[in-house]
Coordinates of C-alpha atoms in Angstrom, one line a residue:
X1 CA 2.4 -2.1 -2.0
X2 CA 0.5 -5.6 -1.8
X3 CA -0.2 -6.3 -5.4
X4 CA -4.2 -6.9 -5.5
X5 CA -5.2 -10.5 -4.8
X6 CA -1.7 -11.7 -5.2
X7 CA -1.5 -11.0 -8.7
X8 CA 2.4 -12.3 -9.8
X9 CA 0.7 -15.8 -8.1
X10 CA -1.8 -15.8 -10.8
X11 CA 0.8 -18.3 -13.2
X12 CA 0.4 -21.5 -11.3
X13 CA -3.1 -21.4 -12.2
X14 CA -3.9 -19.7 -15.4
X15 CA -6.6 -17.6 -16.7
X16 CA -9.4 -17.8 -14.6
X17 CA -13.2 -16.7 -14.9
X18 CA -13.8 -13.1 -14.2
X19 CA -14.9 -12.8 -10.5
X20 CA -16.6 -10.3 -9.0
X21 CA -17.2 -9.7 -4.9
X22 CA -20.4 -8.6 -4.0
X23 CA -23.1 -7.8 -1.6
X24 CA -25.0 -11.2 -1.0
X25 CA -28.2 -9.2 -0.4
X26 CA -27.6 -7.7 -4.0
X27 CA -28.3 -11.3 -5.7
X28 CA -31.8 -11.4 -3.9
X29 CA -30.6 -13.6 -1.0
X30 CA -32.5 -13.0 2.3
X31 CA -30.0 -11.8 4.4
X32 CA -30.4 -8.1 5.7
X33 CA -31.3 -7.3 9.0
X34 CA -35.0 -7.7 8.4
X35 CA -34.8 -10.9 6.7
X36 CA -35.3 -9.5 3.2
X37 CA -32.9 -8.9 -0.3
X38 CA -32.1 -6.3 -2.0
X39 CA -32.4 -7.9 -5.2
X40 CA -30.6 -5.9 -8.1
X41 CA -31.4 -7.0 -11.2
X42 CA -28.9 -5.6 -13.6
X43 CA -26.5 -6.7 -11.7
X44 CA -28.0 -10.4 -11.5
X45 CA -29.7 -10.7 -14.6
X46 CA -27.6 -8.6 -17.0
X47 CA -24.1 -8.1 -15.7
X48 CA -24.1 -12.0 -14.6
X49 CA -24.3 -13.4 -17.6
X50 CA -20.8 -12.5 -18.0
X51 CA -19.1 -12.5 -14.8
X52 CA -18.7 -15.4 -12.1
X53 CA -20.3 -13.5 -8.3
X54 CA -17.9 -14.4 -5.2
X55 CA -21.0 -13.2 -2.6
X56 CA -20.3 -12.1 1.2
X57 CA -22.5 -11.0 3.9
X58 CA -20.7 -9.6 6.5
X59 CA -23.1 -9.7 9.3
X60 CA -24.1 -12.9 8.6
X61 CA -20.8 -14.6 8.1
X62 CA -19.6 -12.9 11.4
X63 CA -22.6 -14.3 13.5
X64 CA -25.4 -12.7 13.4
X65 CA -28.9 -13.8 12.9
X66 CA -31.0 -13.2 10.4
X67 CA -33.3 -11.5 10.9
X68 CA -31.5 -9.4 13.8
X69 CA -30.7 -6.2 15.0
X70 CA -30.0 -3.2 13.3
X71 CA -26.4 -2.3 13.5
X72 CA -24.9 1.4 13.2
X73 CA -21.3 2.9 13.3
X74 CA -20.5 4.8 16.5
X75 CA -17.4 7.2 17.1
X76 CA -14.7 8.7 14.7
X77 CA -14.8 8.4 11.4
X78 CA -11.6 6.4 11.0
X79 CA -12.6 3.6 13.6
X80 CA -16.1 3.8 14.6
X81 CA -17.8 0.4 16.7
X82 CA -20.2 -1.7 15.1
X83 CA -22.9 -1.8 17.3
X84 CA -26.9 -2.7 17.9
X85 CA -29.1 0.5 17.4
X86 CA -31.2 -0.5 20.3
X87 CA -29.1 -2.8 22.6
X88 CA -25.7 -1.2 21.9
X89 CA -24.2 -4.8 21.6
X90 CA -20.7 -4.4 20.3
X91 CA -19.7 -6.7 17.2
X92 CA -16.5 -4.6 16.1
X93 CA -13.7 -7.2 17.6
X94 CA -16.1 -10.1 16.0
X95 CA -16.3 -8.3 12.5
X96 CA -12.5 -7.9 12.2
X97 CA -11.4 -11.1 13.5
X98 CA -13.8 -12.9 11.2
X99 CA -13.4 -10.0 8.1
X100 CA -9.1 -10.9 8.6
X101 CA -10.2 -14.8 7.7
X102 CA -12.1 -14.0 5.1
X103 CA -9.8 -11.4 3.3
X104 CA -7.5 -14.2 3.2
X105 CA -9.9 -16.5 1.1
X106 CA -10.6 -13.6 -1.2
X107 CA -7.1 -13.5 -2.0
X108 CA -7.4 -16.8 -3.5
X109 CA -10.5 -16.1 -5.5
X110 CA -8.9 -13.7 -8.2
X111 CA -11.3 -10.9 -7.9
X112 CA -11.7 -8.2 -10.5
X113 CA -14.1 -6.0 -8.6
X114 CA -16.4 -5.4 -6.0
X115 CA -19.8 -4.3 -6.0
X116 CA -20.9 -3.3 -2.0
X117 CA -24.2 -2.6 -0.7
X118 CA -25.0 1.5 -0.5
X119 CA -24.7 3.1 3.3
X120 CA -24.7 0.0 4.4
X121 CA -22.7 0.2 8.2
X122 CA -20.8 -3.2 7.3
X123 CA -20.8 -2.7 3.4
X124 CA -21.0 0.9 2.3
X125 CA -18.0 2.2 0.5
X126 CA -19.1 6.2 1.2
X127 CA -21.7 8.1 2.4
X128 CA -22.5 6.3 5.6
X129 CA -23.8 7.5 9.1
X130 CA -21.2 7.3 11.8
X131 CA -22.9 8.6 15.4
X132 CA -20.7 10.5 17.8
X133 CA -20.6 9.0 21.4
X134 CA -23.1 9.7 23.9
X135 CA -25.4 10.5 21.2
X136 CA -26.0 13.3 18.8
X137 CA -26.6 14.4 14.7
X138 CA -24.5 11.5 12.7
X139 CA -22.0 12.5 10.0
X140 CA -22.5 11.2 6.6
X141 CA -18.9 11.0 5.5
X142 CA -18.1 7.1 6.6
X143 CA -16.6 4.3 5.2
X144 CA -18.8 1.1 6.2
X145 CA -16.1 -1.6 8.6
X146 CA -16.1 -4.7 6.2
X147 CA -15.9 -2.3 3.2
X148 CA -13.1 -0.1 4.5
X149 CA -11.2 -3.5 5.2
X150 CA -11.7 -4.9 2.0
X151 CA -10.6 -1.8 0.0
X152 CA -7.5 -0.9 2.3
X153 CA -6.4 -5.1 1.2
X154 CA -7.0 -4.5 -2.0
X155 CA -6.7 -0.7 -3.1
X156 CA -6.3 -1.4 -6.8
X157 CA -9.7 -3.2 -7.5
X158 CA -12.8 -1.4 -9.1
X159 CA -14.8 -0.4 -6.5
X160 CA -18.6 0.7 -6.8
X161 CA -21.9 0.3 -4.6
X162 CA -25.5 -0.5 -6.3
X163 CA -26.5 2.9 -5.6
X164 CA -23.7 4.5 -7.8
X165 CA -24.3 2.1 -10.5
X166 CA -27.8 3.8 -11.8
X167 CA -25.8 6.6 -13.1
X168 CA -24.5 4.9 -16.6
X169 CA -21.5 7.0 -16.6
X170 CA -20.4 5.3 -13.8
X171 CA -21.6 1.6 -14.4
X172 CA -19.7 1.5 -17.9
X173 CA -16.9 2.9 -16.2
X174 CA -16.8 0.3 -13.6
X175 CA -17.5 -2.2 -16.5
X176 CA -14.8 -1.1 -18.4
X177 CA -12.4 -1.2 -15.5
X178 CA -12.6 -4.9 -14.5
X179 CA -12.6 -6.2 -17.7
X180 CA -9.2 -4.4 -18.1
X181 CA -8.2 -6.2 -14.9
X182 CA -9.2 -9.3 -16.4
X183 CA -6.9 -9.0 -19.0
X184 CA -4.2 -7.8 -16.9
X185 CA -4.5 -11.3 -14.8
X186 CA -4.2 -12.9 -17.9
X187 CA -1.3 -11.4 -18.8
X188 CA 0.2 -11.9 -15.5
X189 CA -1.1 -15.6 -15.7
X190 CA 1.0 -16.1 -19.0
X191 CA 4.0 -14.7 -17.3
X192 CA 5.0 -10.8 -17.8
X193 CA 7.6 -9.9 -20.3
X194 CA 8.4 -6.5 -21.9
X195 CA 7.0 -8.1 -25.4
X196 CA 3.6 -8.9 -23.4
X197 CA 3.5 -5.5 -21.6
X198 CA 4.4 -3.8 -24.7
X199 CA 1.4 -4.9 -26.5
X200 CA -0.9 -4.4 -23.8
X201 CA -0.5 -1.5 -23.3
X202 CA -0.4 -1.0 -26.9
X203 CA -4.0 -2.7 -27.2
X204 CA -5.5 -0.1 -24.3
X205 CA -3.7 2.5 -26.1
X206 CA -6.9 4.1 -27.0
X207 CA -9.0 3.4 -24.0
X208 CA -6.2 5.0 -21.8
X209 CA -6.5 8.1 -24.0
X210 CA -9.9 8.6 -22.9
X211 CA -9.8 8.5 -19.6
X212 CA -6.3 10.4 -18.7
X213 CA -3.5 11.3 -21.1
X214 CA -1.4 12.6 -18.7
X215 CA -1.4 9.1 -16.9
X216 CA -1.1 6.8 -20.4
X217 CA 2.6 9.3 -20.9
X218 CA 3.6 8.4 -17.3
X219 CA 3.1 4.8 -18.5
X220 CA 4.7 5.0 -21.7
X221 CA 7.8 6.5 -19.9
X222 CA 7.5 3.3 -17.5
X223 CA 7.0 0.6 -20.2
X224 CA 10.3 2.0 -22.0
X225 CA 12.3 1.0 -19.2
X226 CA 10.1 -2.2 -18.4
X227 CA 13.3 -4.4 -19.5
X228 CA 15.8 -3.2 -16.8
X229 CA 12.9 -3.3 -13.9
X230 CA 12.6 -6.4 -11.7
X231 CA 9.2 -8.3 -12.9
X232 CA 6.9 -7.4 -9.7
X233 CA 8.1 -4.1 -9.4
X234 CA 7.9 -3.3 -12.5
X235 CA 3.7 -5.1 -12.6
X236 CA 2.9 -3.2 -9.2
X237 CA 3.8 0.1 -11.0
X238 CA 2.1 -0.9 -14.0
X239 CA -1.2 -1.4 -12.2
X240 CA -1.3 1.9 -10.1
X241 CA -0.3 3.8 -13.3
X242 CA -3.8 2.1 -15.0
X243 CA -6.2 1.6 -11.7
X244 CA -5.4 5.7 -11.8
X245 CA -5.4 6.2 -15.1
X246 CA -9.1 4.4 -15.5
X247 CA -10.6 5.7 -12.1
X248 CA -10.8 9.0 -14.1
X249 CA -14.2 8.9 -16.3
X250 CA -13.8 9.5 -19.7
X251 CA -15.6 12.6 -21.0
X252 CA -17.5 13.3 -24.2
X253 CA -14.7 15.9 -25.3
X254 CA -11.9 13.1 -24.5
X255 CA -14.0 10.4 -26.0
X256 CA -14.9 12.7 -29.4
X257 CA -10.9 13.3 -29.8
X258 CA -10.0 9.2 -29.4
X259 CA -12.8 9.0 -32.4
X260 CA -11.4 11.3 -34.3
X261 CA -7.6 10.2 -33.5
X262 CA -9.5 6.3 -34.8
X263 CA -10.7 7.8 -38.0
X264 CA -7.5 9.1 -39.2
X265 CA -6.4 6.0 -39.8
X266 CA -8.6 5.8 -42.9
X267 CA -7.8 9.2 -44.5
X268 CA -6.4 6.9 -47.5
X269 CA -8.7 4.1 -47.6
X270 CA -11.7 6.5 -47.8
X271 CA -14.0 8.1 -50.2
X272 CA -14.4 12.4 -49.8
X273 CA -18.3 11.4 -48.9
X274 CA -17.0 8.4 -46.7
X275 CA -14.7 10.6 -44.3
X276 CA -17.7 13.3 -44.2
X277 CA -20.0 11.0 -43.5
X278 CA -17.6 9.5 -40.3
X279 CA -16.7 13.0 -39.4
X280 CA -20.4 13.9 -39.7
X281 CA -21.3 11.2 -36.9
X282 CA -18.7 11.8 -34.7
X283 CA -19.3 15.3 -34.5
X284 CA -23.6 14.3 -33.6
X285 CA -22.0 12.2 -31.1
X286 CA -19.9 15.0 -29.6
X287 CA -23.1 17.4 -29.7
X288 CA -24.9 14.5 -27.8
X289 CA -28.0 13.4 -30.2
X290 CA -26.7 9.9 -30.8
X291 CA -24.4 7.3 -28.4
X292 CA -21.3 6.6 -28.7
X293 CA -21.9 3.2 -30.4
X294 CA -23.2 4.9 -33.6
X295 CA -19.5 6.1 -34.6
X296 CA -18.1 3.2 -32.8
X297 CA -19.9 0.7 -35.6
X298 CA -19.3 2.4 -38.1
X299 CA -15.1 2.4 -37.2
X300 CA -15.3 -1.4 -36.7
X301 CA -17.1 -1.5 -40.1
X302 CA -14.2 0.0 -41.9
X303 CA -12.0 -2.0 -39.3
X304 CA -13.4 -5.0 -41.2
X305 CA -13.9 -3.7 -44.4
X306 CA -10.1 -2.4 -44.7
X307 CA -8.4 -4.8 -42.5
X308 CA -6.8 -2.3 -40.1
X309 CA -5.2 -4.8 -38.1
X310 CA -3.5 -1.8 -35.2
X311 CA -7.2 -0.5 -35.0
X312 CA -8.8 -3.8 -34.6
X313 CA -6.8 -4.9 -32.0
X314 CA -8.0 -1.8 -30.0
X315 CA -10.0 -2.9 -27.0
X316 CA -11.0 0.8 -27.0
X317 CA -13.1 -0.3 -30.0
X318 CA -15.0 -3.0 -28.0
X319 CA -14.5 -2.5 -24.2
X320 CA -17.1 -5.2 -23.2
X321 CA -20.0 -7.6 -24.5
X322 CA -22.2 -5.3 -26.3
X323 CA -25.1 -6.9 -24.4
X324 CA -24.2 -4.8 -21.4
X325 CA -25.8 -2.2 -23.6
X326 CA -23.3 0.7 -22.1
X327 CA -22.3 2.1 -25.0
X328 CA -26.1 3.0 -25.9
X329 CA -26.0 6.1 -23.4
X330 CA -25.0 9.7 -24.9

């Protein structure tokens, strides 16, 4: 399996900014077939702040005008035509020749994600029409051709489309997961070694938890015999193991037992009232009248207070930038 964006090359460069692949039309740029944006704000205004945007129009970048004809997939679902709704002018060879090139140069950019544009025929990840030849009721079932291309290169990036990212449960999730990749690049970029793979996997302990246990076992099995595996096999397996393990959405009950597993690690250090009062919140948390950050904070208080160092070193305990305000939802 290709190793998404040529991780084991990431070394010769070091750490680099967290990049994301996205719908150009997304950042507000004129560029849909009507010559208008589709400006989303949060992911502009809010989720740029801390992430570098690695844009791509499709249509445009392929050759057509803007504005221009409306295009629409046309046949089976696997490998429908791009074509003109009203002229019928066929840009499938065009969009692959040109969408080969540019998969290339995203290889080089390090991306940690991808955001593409809902039902869109070029850029929609699901849920777009693909018309049947000769006419006829479309299906809603297809994979948009730039899209489909871009996720069979790289299969273990994030992947969401605007549209799915209004549900929060989803946006935090997507969050979450390139922020992991992130640090997985960095780790690559520093050079993997069991003692670095030991203690990441250590550090997402908790976060892995929540989202699959069944998935963070598999891994422990695979990290116990990381010293006799060859270094790329050993990262390729790695990364399937945790795109998996994180493409599950953690669930109140799964996130109320993490919190509780967290707050055992104070049994000693606290008062009677102290441990009722924790136990007390994560419990309104699990019945859903407050967010998840309430018990968080008050775990990272007693992080601080009693210098647990294997708790604070937990990225479960701070996933991303609290400004993304994701933790705020029930």
């Amino acid at each position: 399996m290709r190793l998404a964006n040529n991780d084991m090359d990431c070394a010769k460069g070091g750490p680099r900014p967290l990049r994301i692949g996205i719908a150009r039309c997304l950042l507000g740029d004129a560029v849909r077939y009507d010559g208008s944006g589709k400006l989303d704000r949060y992911l502009r205004d809010v989720l740029g702040t801390f992430v570098e945007f690695v844009p791509v129009c499709p249509e445009v970048e392929c050759g057509m005008g803007t504005p221009r004809e409306a295009v629409r997939l046309v046949g089976d679902l696997e490998t429908p035509r791009l074509v003109g709704r009203k002229t019928g002018e066929d840009w499938t060879r065009r969009m692959r020749e040109w969408g080969e090139a540019r998969l290339a140069e995203l290889e080089r950019e390090d991306l940690c994600g991808y955001v593409f544009k809902a039902r869109s025929p070029s850029s929609g990840m699901a849920r777009v029409k693909v018309y049947p030849e000769g006419g006829g009721q479309p299906r809603y079932d297809g994979v948009g051709m730039w899209a489909r291309m871009v996720m069979e290169r790289f299969p273990l990036l994030p992947f969401e489309d605007e549209g799915r990212l209004n549900d929060m449960g989803i946006r935090e999730n997507f969050v979450t997961r390139i922020f992991v990749m992130r640090r997985w690049r960095d780790l690559l970029a520093a050079g993997l070694t069991t003692g670095r793979l030991v203690d990441f996997h250590t550090r997402h302990k908790m976060l892995i938890l929540a989202h699959n246990q069944a998935a963070y076992r598999e891994m422990g099995r695979l990290v116990a015999q990381a010293a006799d595996m060859d270094p790329e096999a050993l990262a390729c397996e790695y990364l399937t193991l945790l795109s998996r393990a994180l493409s599950r959405r953690a669930t109140v009950k799964s996130h109320t037992n993490v919190l509780m597993h967290a707050a055992g690690y104070f049994r000693r250090q606290l008062s009677a009232d102290e441990r009722a009062e924790l136990s007390e919140l994560i419990e309104t948390y699990r019945r859903g009248l407050v967010p998840r950050i309430a018990p968080l904070t008050l775990l990272n208080h007693y992080v601080r207070k009693y210098d647990e160092s294997y708790l604070g070193g937990q990225i479960y305990l701070h996933p991303h930038p609290v400004e993304l305000r994701l933790l705020f939802h029930a």
